[in-house]
Structures are given as structure tokens and as C-alpha cells.
Coordinates of C-alpha atoms and ligand atoms in Angstrom, one line a residue:
X1 CA -19.2 34.4 -15.6
X2 CA -21.9 31.9 -14.4
X3 CA -23.6 32.3 -11.1
X4 CA -22.2 29.8 -8.6
X5 CA -24.6 27.4 -7.0
X6 CA -25.0 28.2 -3.3
X7 CA -26.0 26.3 -0.2
X8 CA -28.3 28.6 1.8
X9 CA -27.7 29.4 5.5
X10 CA -25.4 31.5 7.6
X11 CA -23.1 28.7 8.6
X12 CA -23.0 25.0 7.6
X13 CA -20.4 23.8 10.1
X14 CA -22.9 21.8 12.2
X15 CA -24.5 20.3 9.1
X16 CA -21.0 19.2 8.0
X17 CA -20.5 17.5 11.3
X18 CA -24.0 15.9 11.1
X19 CA -23.7 14.6 7.6
X20 CA -19.9 13.8 7.7
X21 CA -18.6 12.2 4.5
X22 CA -21.9 12.6 2.8
X23 CA -22.2 16.4 3.2
X24 CA -20.4 17.3 -0.1
X25 CA -21.7 14.3 -2.2
X26 CA -25.2 15.0 -1.1
X27 CA -24.9 18.6 -2.5
X28 CA -22.9 17.9 -5.6
X29 CA -25.5 15.3 -6.6
X30 CA -28.5 17.4 -5.7
X31 CA -27.2 20.6 -7.4
X32 CA -25.6 18.6 -10.2
X33 CA -22.4 20.5 -9.9
X34 CA -18.6 20.1 -9.2
X35 CA -18.5 23.4 -7.5
X36 CA -20.7 25.3 -5.0
X37 CA -20.5 27.9 -2.3
X38 CA -21.1 27.5 1.4
X39 CA -20.4 29.3 4.7
X40 CA -18.5 27.5 7.4
X41 CA -16.3 28.0 10.5
X42 CA -17.9 31.1 11.7
X43 CA -19.8 32.1 8.6
X44 CA -16.7 32.3 6.3
X45 CA -17.4 31.9 2.6
X46 CA -15.9 28.8 1.0
X47 CA -16.0 27.2 -2.4
X48 CA -16.2 23.5 -2.5
X49 CA -14.6 21.9 -5.6
X50 CA -14.9 18.2 -6.5
X51 CA -13.3 15.8 -9.0
X52 CA -10.1 15.4 -11.0
X53 CA -10.0 19.0 -12.5
X54 CA -10.7 20.3 -9.0
X55 CA -7.6 18.4 -7.7
X56 CA -5.5 19.8 -10.6
X57 CA -6.5 23.3 -9.5
X58 CA -6.0 22.6 -5.8
X59 CA -2.4 21.3 -6.5
X60 CA -1.4 24.1 -8.8
X61 CA 0.9 26.1 -6.5
X62 CA 0.3 29.3 -8.5
X63 CA -3.5 29.2 -8.0
X64 CA -4.0 27.6 -4.6
X65 CA -2.3 28.5 -1.3
X66 CA -2.4 25.9 1.5
X67 CA -0.5 27.7 4.3
X68 CA -2.7 29.3 7.0
X69 CA -5.9 27.4 5.9
X70 CA -5.9 24.5 8.4
X71 CA -8.0 25.3 11.5
X72 CA -5.7 26.3 14.4
X73 CA -7.1 23.7 16.8
X74 CA -6.5 21.0 14.3
X75 CA -2.9 22.0 13.9
X76 CA -2.4 21.8 17.6
X77 CA -3.8 18.3 18.0
X78 CA -3.3 16.6 14.7
X79 CA -0.1 17.9 13.1
X80 CA 1.8 19.9 15.7
X81 CA 3.2 23.4 16.0
X82 CA 5.3 24.2 12.9
X83 CA 4.5 20.9 11.2
X84 CA 5.5 20.5 7.5
X85 CA 1.8 20.6 6.7
X86 CA 1.7 24.3 7.7
X87 CA 4.7 25.4 5.6
X88 CA 4.8 26.8 2.1
X89 CA 7.1 27.8 -0.8
X90 CA 10.8 27.1 -0.6
X91 CA 10.7 26.2 3.1
X92 CA 8.1 23.5 2.3
X93 CA 10.1 22.1 -0.6
X94 CA 13.3 22.0 1.4
X95 CA 11.7 20.2 4.4
X96 CA 9.7 17.9 2.2
X97 CA 13.0 16.7 0.7
X98 CA 13.9 15.5 4.1
X99 CA 10.7 13.4 4.4
X100 CA 11.1 12.1 0.9
X101 CA 14.8 11.1 1.4
X102 CA 13.5 8.4 3.7
X103 CA 11.6 6.8 0.8
X104 CA 14.5 4.9 -0.9
X105 CA 13.8 1.5 -2.4
X106 CA 16.0 -0.1 0.3
X107 CA 14.2 1.6 3.1
X108 CA 10.8 0.7 1.7
X109 CA 11.9 -2.9 1.4
X110 CA 13.0 -2.7 5.0
X111 CA 9.6 -1.5 6.0
X112 CA 8.0 -4.4 4.1
X113 CA 10.1 -6.8 6.1
X114 CA 9.3 -5.1 9.3
X115 CA 5.6 -5.3 8.6
X116 CA 5.7 -9.0 7.8
X117 CA 7.8 -9.8 10.8
X118 CA 5.9 -7.8 13.4
X119 CA 2.6 -9.4 12.4
X120 CA 4.1 -12.9 12.2
X121 CA 5.6 -12.4 15.7
X122 CA 2.2 -11.1 16.9
X123 CA 0.5 -14.4 16.1
X124 CA 1.4 -15.9 19.5
X125 CA -0.4 -12.9 21.2
X126 CA -3.4 -13.2 19.0
X127 CA -3.7 -17.0 19.7
X128 CA -3.8 -16.3 23.4
X129 CA -6.7 -13.8 23.1
X130 CA -10.4 -14.7 23.4
X131 CA -11.2 -12.1 20.9
X132 CA -9.2 -9.6 18.9
X133 CA -10.3 -6.1 18.0
X134 CA -8.3 -5.8 14.7
X135 CA -8.4 -2.0 14.9
X136 CA -6.9 -1.9 18.4
X137 CA -4.4 -4.7 17.8
X138 CA -3.2 -3.0 14.6
X139 CA -2.6 0.2 16.6
X140 CA 0.0 -1.4 18.8
X141 CA 1.7 -3.5 16.0
X142 CA 1.9 -0.4 13.8
X143 CA 3.4 1.7 16.6
X144 CA 6.1 -0.9 17.0
X145 CA 6.7 -0.9 13.2
X146 CA 6.8 2.9 13.2
X147 CA 9.3 3.2 16.1
X148 CA 11.5 0.5 14.7
X149 CA 11.4 2.0 11.2
X150 CA 12.4 5.4 12.7
X151 CA 14.9 3.5 14.9
X152 CA 13.3 5.1 18.0
X153 CA 14.0 2.9 21.0
X154 CA 10.9 1.2 22.5
X155 CA 9.7 2.6 25.8
X156 CA 8.3 0.3 28.5
X157 CA 5.4 -1.9 27.4
X158 CA 2.9 0.2 29.4
X159 CA 4.2 3.4 27.8
X160 CA 4.1 1.8 24.3
X161 CA 0.4 1.0 24.9
X162 CA -0.1 4.6 26.1
X163 CA 1.6 6.1 23.0
X164 CA -0.5 3.8 20.8
X165 CA -3.7 5.2 22.4
X166 CA -2.2 8.7 22.1
X167 CA -1.7 8.4 18.4
X168 CA -5.4 7.5 18.0
X169 CA -6.5 10.4 20.1
X170 CA -4.5 12.8 17.9
X171 CA -5.8 11.2 14.6
X172 CA -9.4 11.2 15.9
X173 CA -9.3 14.9 16.5
X174 CA -9.8 15.6 12.8
X175 CA -13.4 14.5 13.3
X176 CA -14.0 17.8 15.0
X177 CA -12.8 19.8 12.0
X178 CA -11.3 22.3 14.4
X179 CA -14.4 23.2 16.4
X180 CA -14.8 22.9 20.2
X181 CA -15.1 19.3 21.3
X182 CA -14.6 17.3 24.4
X183 CA -11.6 15.3 23.3
X184 CA -9.5 18.5 22.7
X185 CA -7.7 18.5 26.0
X186 CA -7.0 14.8 25.8
X187 CA -5.6 15.1 22.3
X188 CA -3.3 17.9 23.5
X189 CA -2.0 15.8 26.4
X190 CA -1.5 12.9 24.1
X191 CA 0.6 15.0 21.8
X192 CA 2.7 16.4 24.6
X193 CA 3.5 13.0 25.9
X194 CA 4.7 11.6 22.6
X195 CA 6.5 14.8 21.6
X196 CA 8.4 14.8 24.9
X197 CA 9.5 11.2 24.3
X198 CA 10.6 11.8 20.8
X199 CA 12.4 15.0 21.6
X200 CA 14.4 13.2 24.3
X201 CA 15.6 10.7 21.7
X202 CA 16.6 13.5 19.3
X203 CA 18.6 15.3 22.0
X204 CA 20.3 12.1 23.0
X205 CA 21.2 11.4 19.4
X206 CA 22.6 14.9 18.9
X207 CA 24.7 14.5 22.1
X208 CA 26.1 11.2 20.8
X209 CA 24.4 9.1 23.5
X210 CA 22.2 7.3 21.1
X211 CA 23.2 5.9 17.7
X212 CA 20.2 5.4 15.3
X213 CA 21.0 3.9 11.9
X214 CA 21.7 6.2 9.0
X215 CA 18.6 6.4 6.8
X216 CA 16.2 6.0 9.8
X217 CA 13.9 8.9 10.7
X218 CA 15.5 9.5 14.1
X219 CA 19.0 9.8 12.5
X220 CA 17.9 11.9 9.6
X221 CA 15.6 14.3 11.5
X222 CA 18.3 14.7 14.2
X223 CA 21.1 15.6 11.8
X224 CA 19.4 17.3 8.9
X225 CA 20.3 20.9 8.1
X226 CA 17.9 23.1 6.3
X227 CA 18.6 25.5 3.4
X228 CA 20.1 28.0 5.9
X229 CA 22.5 25.4 7.2
X230 CA 20.6 25.1 10.5
X231 CA 19.5 22.0 12.5
X232 CA 15.8 21.9 13.3
X233 CA 14.8 23.1 16.7
X234 CA 14.7 19.8 18.8
X235 CA 10.9 20.2 19.5
X236 CA 10.2 20.9 15.8
X237 CA 12.2 17.9 14.8
X238 CA 10.1 15.8 17.3
X239 CA 6.9 17.2 15.8
X240 CA 7.9 16.3 12.3
X241 CA 9.5 13.0 13.2
X242 CA 6.1 12.2 14.8
X243 CA 4.6 13.2 11.4
X244 CA 6.2 10.0 10.0
X245 CA 4.9 7.8 12.9
X246 CA 1.4 9.0 13.9
X247 CA 0.0 8.7 10.3
X248 CA 1.7 5.3 10.1
X249 CA -0.3 4.2 13.1
X250 CA -3.4 5.6 11.4
X251 CA -3.2 2.8 8.9
X252 CA -5.0 0.8 11.6
X253 CA -8.1 2.3 10.0
X254 CA -7.4 0.9 6.5
X255 CA -6.3 -2.4 8.1
X256 CA -9.7 -2.9 9.9
X257 CA -11.5 -1.9 6.7
X258 CA -9.4 -4.3 4.7
X259 CA -10.2 -7.2 7.1
X260 CA -13.9 -6.2 6.8
X261 CA -13.7 -6.2 3.0
X262 CA -12.1 -9.7 3.0
X263 CA -15.0 -10.9 5.2
X264 CA -17.9 -9.2 3.4
X265 CA -17.0 -9.6 -0.3
X266 CA -16.9 -13.2 -1.5
X267 CA -13.5 -14.4 -2.9
X268 CA -11.5 -11.4 -1.8
X269 CA -9.6 -13.1 1.0
X270 CA -8.6 -16.0 -1.3
X271 CA -7.5 -13.6 -4.0
X272 CA -5.4 -11.6 -1.6
X273 CA -3.8 -14.9 -0.4
X274 CA -2.4 -15.6 -3.9
X275 CA 1.4 -15.9 -4.1
X276 CA 1.8 -13.0 -6.5
X277 CA 1.6 -9.6 -4.9
X278 CA -0.4 -7.9 -7.7
X279 CA -3.8 -8.6 -6.2
X280 CA -2.8 -7.5 -2.8
X281 CA -1.7 -4.2 -4.4
X282 CA -5.0 -3.7 -6.2
X283 CA -6.9 -4.6 -3.0
X284 CA -4.9 -2.0 -1.0
X285 CA -5.6 0.7 -3.5
X286 CA -9.4 -0.2 -3.5
X287 CA -9.5 -0.1 0.3
X288 CA -7.9 3.4 0.2
X289 CA -10.4 4.5 -2.4
X290 CA -13.6 3.0 -1.1
X291 CA -13.6 3.4 2.7
X292 CA -14.0 6.8 4.4
X293 CA -11.0 8.4 6.0
X294 CA -10.0 11.9 4.9
X295 CA -13.2 13.8 4.0
X296 CA -11.8 17.0 2.4
X297 CA -8.9 19.4 2.5
X298 CA -8.7 23.2 2.9
X299 CA -6.9 25.8 0.9
X300 CA -7.5 29.3 -0.5
X301 CA -7.4 31.0 -3.9
X302 CA -4.0 32.6 -4.4
X303 CA -5.3 34.8 -7.2
X304 CA -8.6 35.4 -9.0
X305 CA -9.3 32.1 -10.7
X306 CA -11.9 30.6 -12.9
X307 CA -13.1 27.0 -12.4
X308 CA -15.6 25.4 -14.8
X309 CA -16.7 28.9 -15.9
X310 CA -17.2 30.2 -12.3
X311 CA -15.2 33.1 -10.9
X312 CA -13.5 32.6 -7.5
X313 CA -12.0 35.7 -5.9
X314 CA -8.5 35.8 -4.5
X315 CA -8.3 34.7 -0.8
X316 CA -11.6 32.7 -1.0
X317 CA -11.4 29.5 1.0
X318 CA -11.3 26.4 -1.2
X319 CA -12.4 23.0 0.0
X320 CA -11.2 20.0 -2.1
X321 CA -13.7 17.1 -1.9
X322 CA -11.6 14.0 -1.2
X323 CA -14.3 11.4 -0.4
X324 CA -16.7 12.5 -3.1
X325 CA -13.9 12.5 -5.7
X326 CA -13.0 8.9 -4.7
X327 CA -16.7 8.0 -5.1
X328 CA -17.4 9.9 -8.3
X329 CA -19.3 7.9 -10.9
X330 CA -17.7 9.9 -13.7
X331 CA -14.2 8.8 -12.5
X332 CA -14.9 5.3 -11.1
X333 CA -17.2 2.9 -12.9
X334 CA -19.7 1.5 -10.3
X335 CA -18.0 3.7 -7.7
X336 CA -20.1 2.2 -4.9
X337 CA -18.9 -1.3 -5.6
X338 CA -15.8 -2.6 -3.9
X339 CA -13.9 -3.8 -6.9
X340 CA -10.0 -4.1 -6.7
X341 CA -9.7 -5.2 -10.4
X342 CA -10.5 -1.6 -11.4
X343 CA -6.9 -0.9 -10.7
X344 CA -5.7 -3.4 -13.3
X345 CA -5.8 -0.7 -15.9
X346 CA -5.6 2.4 -13.9
X347 CA -3.4 5.1 -15.5
X348 CA -1.8 6.2 -12.2
X349 CA -3.1 9.7 -12.4
X350 CA -2.0 12.0 -9.5
X351 CA -5.4 13.6 -9.5
X352 CA -8.1 10.9 -9.1
X353 CA -6.9 8.4 -6.5
X354 CA -6.4 11.1 -3.8
X355 CA -7.1 9.5 -0.4
X356 CA -3.8 10.9 0.8
X357 CA -3.9 14.1 -1.3
X358 CA -2.8 14.5 -4.9
X359 CA -0.3 16.2 -7.2
X360 CA 3.5 15.9 -6.7
X361 CA 5.2 14.5 -3.7
X362 CA 8.1 16.9 -3.7
X363 CA 6.4 20.2 -4.5
X364 CA 2.9 19.8 -3.2
X365 CA 1.6 18.7 0.2
X366 CA 0.7 15.2 -1.1
X367 CA 1.3 12.6 1.6
X368 CA 4.9 11.7 2.0
X369 CA 3.9 8.3 3.3
X370 CA 1.7 7.0 0.5
X371 CA 4.1 4.4 -0.7
X372 CA 4.7 3.3 2.9
X373 CA 0.9 3.0 3.4
X374 CA 0.5 0.8 0.3
X375 CA 3.4 -1.5 1.4
X376 CA 2.1 -1.8 4.9
X377 CA -1.4 -2.6 3.6
X378 CA -0.1 -5.2 1.2
X379 CA 1.9 -7.1 3.8
X380 CA -0.8 -6.8 6.5
X381 CA -3.6 -8.0 4.2
X382 CA -1.4 -10.9 3.1
X383 CA -0.8 -11.8 6.7
X384 CA -4.5 -11.9 7.5
X385 CA -5.3 -13.8 4.3
X386 CA -2.4 -16.4 4.3
X387 CA -0.6 -16.7 7.6
X388 CA -3.6 -17.1 10.0
X389 CA -7.1 -18.6 10.1
X390 CA -9.8 -17.0 12.2
X391 CA -13.5 -16.8 12.8
X392 CA -15.6 -13.7 12.5
X393 CA -18.4 -13.6 15.1
X394 CA -21.6 -11.7 14.6
X395 CA -21.1 -7.9 15.3
X396 CA -22.0 -4.5 14.1
X397 CA -20.1 -4.1 10.8
X398 CA -21.7 -0.7 10.0
X399 CA -19.4 2.0 8.6
X400 CA -21.5 5.0 9.2
X401 CA -20.6 7.6 6.6
X402 CA -22.3 10.4 8.5
X403 CA -19.7 10.0 11.3
X404 CA -16.2 11.5 11.3
X405 CA -13.8 9.9 11.5
X406 CA -14.8 6.8 9.6
X407 CA -14.7 3.5 11.5
X408 CA -16.3 0.1 11.8
X409 CA -18.8 0.2 14.7
X410 CA -17.5 -3.0 16.2
X411 CA -13.8 -2.2 15.5
X412 CA -13.7 -5.5 13.6
X413 CA -13.6 -8.5 16.0
X414 CA -12.1 -11.8 15.1
X415 CA -11.6 -14.9 17.2
X416 CA -10.2 -18.4 17.3
X417 CA -7.0 -17.3 15.6
X418 CA -4.6 -20.1 14.6
X419 CA -1.6 -20.6 12.4
X420 CA -2.5 -21.3 8.8
X421 CA -0.2 -24.2 8.2
X422 CA 0.1 -27.8 9.0
X423 CA 3.1 -28.5 11.2
X424 CA 2.8 -32.3 11.2
Ligands
HEM1 C1 0.2 14.5 4.3 C2 -3.3 11.2 4.4 C3 -0.1 7.9 6.0 C4 3.2 11.4 6.3 C5 -1.0 13.9 4.1 C6 -2.2 14.5 3.6 C7 -3.2 13.5 3.6 C8 -2.6 12.3 4.2 C9 -4.6 13.7 3.2 C10 -2.4 15.9 3.2 C11 -2.3 16.1 1.7 C12 -2.5 17.6 1.4 O1 -2.5 18.4 2.3 O2 -2.5 17.9 0.2 C13 -2.8 10.0 4.9 C14 -3.5 8.8 5.2 C15 -2.6 7.9 5.6 C16 -1.3 8.5 5.6 C17 -5.0 8.6 5.0 C18 -2.8 6.4 5.9 C19 -3.4 6.1 7.0 C20 1.1 8.5 6.1 C21 2.3 7.9 6.5 C22 3.2 8.8 6.6 C23 2.6 10.1 6.3 C24 2.5 6.4 6.7 C25 4.7 8.6 7.0 C26 5.7 9.2 6.5 C27 2.7 12.5 5.8 C28 3.4 13.8 5.8 C29 2.5 14.7 5.2 C30 1.3 14.0 4.9 C31 4.7 14.1 6.3 C32 2.7 16.2 5.0 C33 3.2 16.4 3.6 C34 3.4 17.8 3.2 O3 2.9 18.7 3.9 O4 4.1 18.1 2.2 N1 -1.3 12.6 4.4 N2 -1.4 9.8 5.2 N3 1.3 9.9 6.0 N4 1.4 12.7 5.3 FE1 0.0 11.2 5.1

């Protein structure tokens, strides 16, 4: 076997945190390789793999194990104790079928309607604001869409605002990749608050005091029985119900990036505004490909494996390069250009467009909410392109790729928002 390229040094964790999304691409380019070895998280050996073949390996359940590879702190803040993300084998497939059972055509159509309606309804609020931070406003609108889709009753307006902030605190915690950081305590408190509220709704549903609609998350997570015929523990049900709402709120990131793209790239806003949905679809896909969100994912070799002629020993940590794969010149022509039309002839491969993981929805850990994300993006972008007019004041539009998590420095500010039709 060939000798694997290595990054020198005892531990690269701090360098990863310093270079952010560019850490892996910087090295795959310099070493001219799709695979290299590093040491991270306390000097542990890890093999970084990048590209479409890497994703195929990573989502081969015989070769790659995912369970037990997420940093413990990250499980506590981002996903929750016992979350589906941490399960494996039959237990994972069984629980995943619950998540996927929510993704019927009818339910997704309902989500589309909710998205359209909540944004449309929000126009009055936007008109009354001096300036709107799109990222922040989207957080609250998405929380309402998420609760309503799950048929979770709204709490008081103050608490809804609090939960919206809480969701961001949990999502932001991935920027620490599980190391010590100042927001840890805050993210734990945020999680407790939202889990408490959701667990109460689950208990009330089970006691017959609350009647969510069949097909909603609250109904299905409350009543679902696993392969052993058991209901989920109420706290665990709350954790995984939240795993359908928190990531939905995280679409605030793609929304602010999308509004930025419509501002920065000539003609995009007008094309998204077209009647036909097909451009909005391509635009949503390109936003998910182009802008930085998930940097990489951890796993470990389940057996001795070979990748591109290199040997990887059983139990070696594997790191799948997400951001670099989405920006690979060999997979995406002019990868650094924002170009939605590239999706006109895309073959739909499960291994190249992997901003939300790859492989199969039912048997791999691929994101259960990918279709939801695309629908919410399509409808939200059409809202910003067609339903309202606004001005974009000077601000710092920088998206710093060395900072995790990815965000627009200004948050994306718009002002002078008005209805986009003539009522006379
Ligand atoms: C898993 C990203 C939205 C629910 C994942 C994974 C990623 C991801 C990277 C892990 C893939 C892997 O480990 O192989 C995102 C991004 C989103 C998003 C960037 C948009 C902001 C959503 C939404 C839902 C959702 C709207 C709502 C249902 C889940 C669940 C899992 C998951 C339940 C765990 C699946 C499993 O372990 O089998 N997501 N996601 N996500 N996502 Fe999303």
C-alpha cells in the first residue's frame, strides 16, 4: 500500500478552529490528495477523506461506523442525549422510519403552505421595523413554522422569542467541535428549556389532554412504538421531536445566505421571482452547495479498509470532508462561482451534493429533513423575490470561511420593506 500523506504536529484541533471551513481544502489542495492523516481531539489519529468516492465509503454501513464518534459535548448541546444521530444498526433504522414517516407528499405540501403563509403574515411586522436582520427574523418565523408543523402549541410570545434564541445557541455550539468553549453552559440551559417544554406537550398528549393532528410530529412521536413495542421515554421523545424543529430553525442560515446571493449576483432575484418553481429549486440547491454550514462529519473504520490505494486500519477515526466536497473543482465546474443553472442537468447523485449528509435516507444518517429544507428555501426565497420590495443598506456582507459556524457578518440587514403589488 502507498504511504498516506500526513499533516505534521501532535494535535491539529486549534488549527481546525483557526482555519474553519478552509482547513481541509487548504490541505487537500496543497498535498494534492483526497485523503490525508491528522491528529485531533487530544492527539487522536484521524483520516480525512474528501470527494464523491469518500462519501460512498463513508455511507457504506459495512465499512464505516458512525455511532460513538460524535464528540460527547456536542451530543449534549446540539443533538441531545440518546438522539437518533447517536444510534446505529436496527435501532437506527427503526427510529429513522419514524422520522421519515413524516415526509409524505401531503405533509410536505402542508409545510409549503405554512412557509408561504407565515412569511406573508410577517410582512406587517417587517413593514413596521426600521431595519430587519434577516437572520434574526427568519429564526422566529421558522420557529413558528416548526411548531405549527409539529402541531406543538405556541408558548407565550416572550417564550417563543426565547426558544428561537435557544435553538440558535444549540446550533451554534457545533462551531466548538466539542472542545471547551464559553457558550457551553448557555447551550445546555437552552436545551433544557426547550426539552422541558416539548416533554410537557408529549406527556399531555399521552394523557389525552392535548390532541395534535395525526401525521404531525407531536402526535407521531408521542404515540410511536419501537420494534420492541415500547413507547419512547418521554424525555427521549422530546429530544428527537426537537431534532425535527431545531434544524428547521437552522434554515435561518441558508435564508440569510439566499437573500445575500439575490443581492450580490445580478439577475438572481428576478429569476427566483419567476412564476415557475424550477429556478427557485435550483437556487435553493446552489445556496446549500455554495455557502458554508456543515464543515465535516466524523465516523470510524468498521474494518480494515483501503481507500484510493491507502490502507486504513479498523477503528481509525474518519472525517468526511463536506465543505470541500461541495467546492471540489472535479465535481463542480467553476465551483467557486454561484451558479444555480448547474443543477439543470445534475444527475441527483446521493454522494456529491452532501450539505446535509449523503447516502440513503432510511438506512444511513443522511438528514431526514432535506426535502423540508429545500421546500422551505424555495418558498422563502420566492417570498423575498416576489412578495416584498426592500432596500439593502451598506453593511459588512463578509462570510468569513475561517469562522465556524458560517454566517454573514452583518446578519443580512434590509430596510424600507413594502408589499410588492399595486393595490390601487
Ligand atoms: C441529520 C444537516 C435540516 C432533521 C443531518 C446531518 C446533517 C444535517 C449534516 C447528519 C448527516 C450524517 O450524519 O450523515 C442539516 C442542515 C439543515 C438540516 C444543514 C438545514 C439547515 C433539517 C431539518 C430536519 C432535520 C429541517 C427536520 C426533520 C435531521 C435528523 C437527522 C439529521 C432527524 C438525523 C438523521 C439520522 O441520524 O439518521 N442533518 N439538516 N434536518 N437531520 Fe438535518
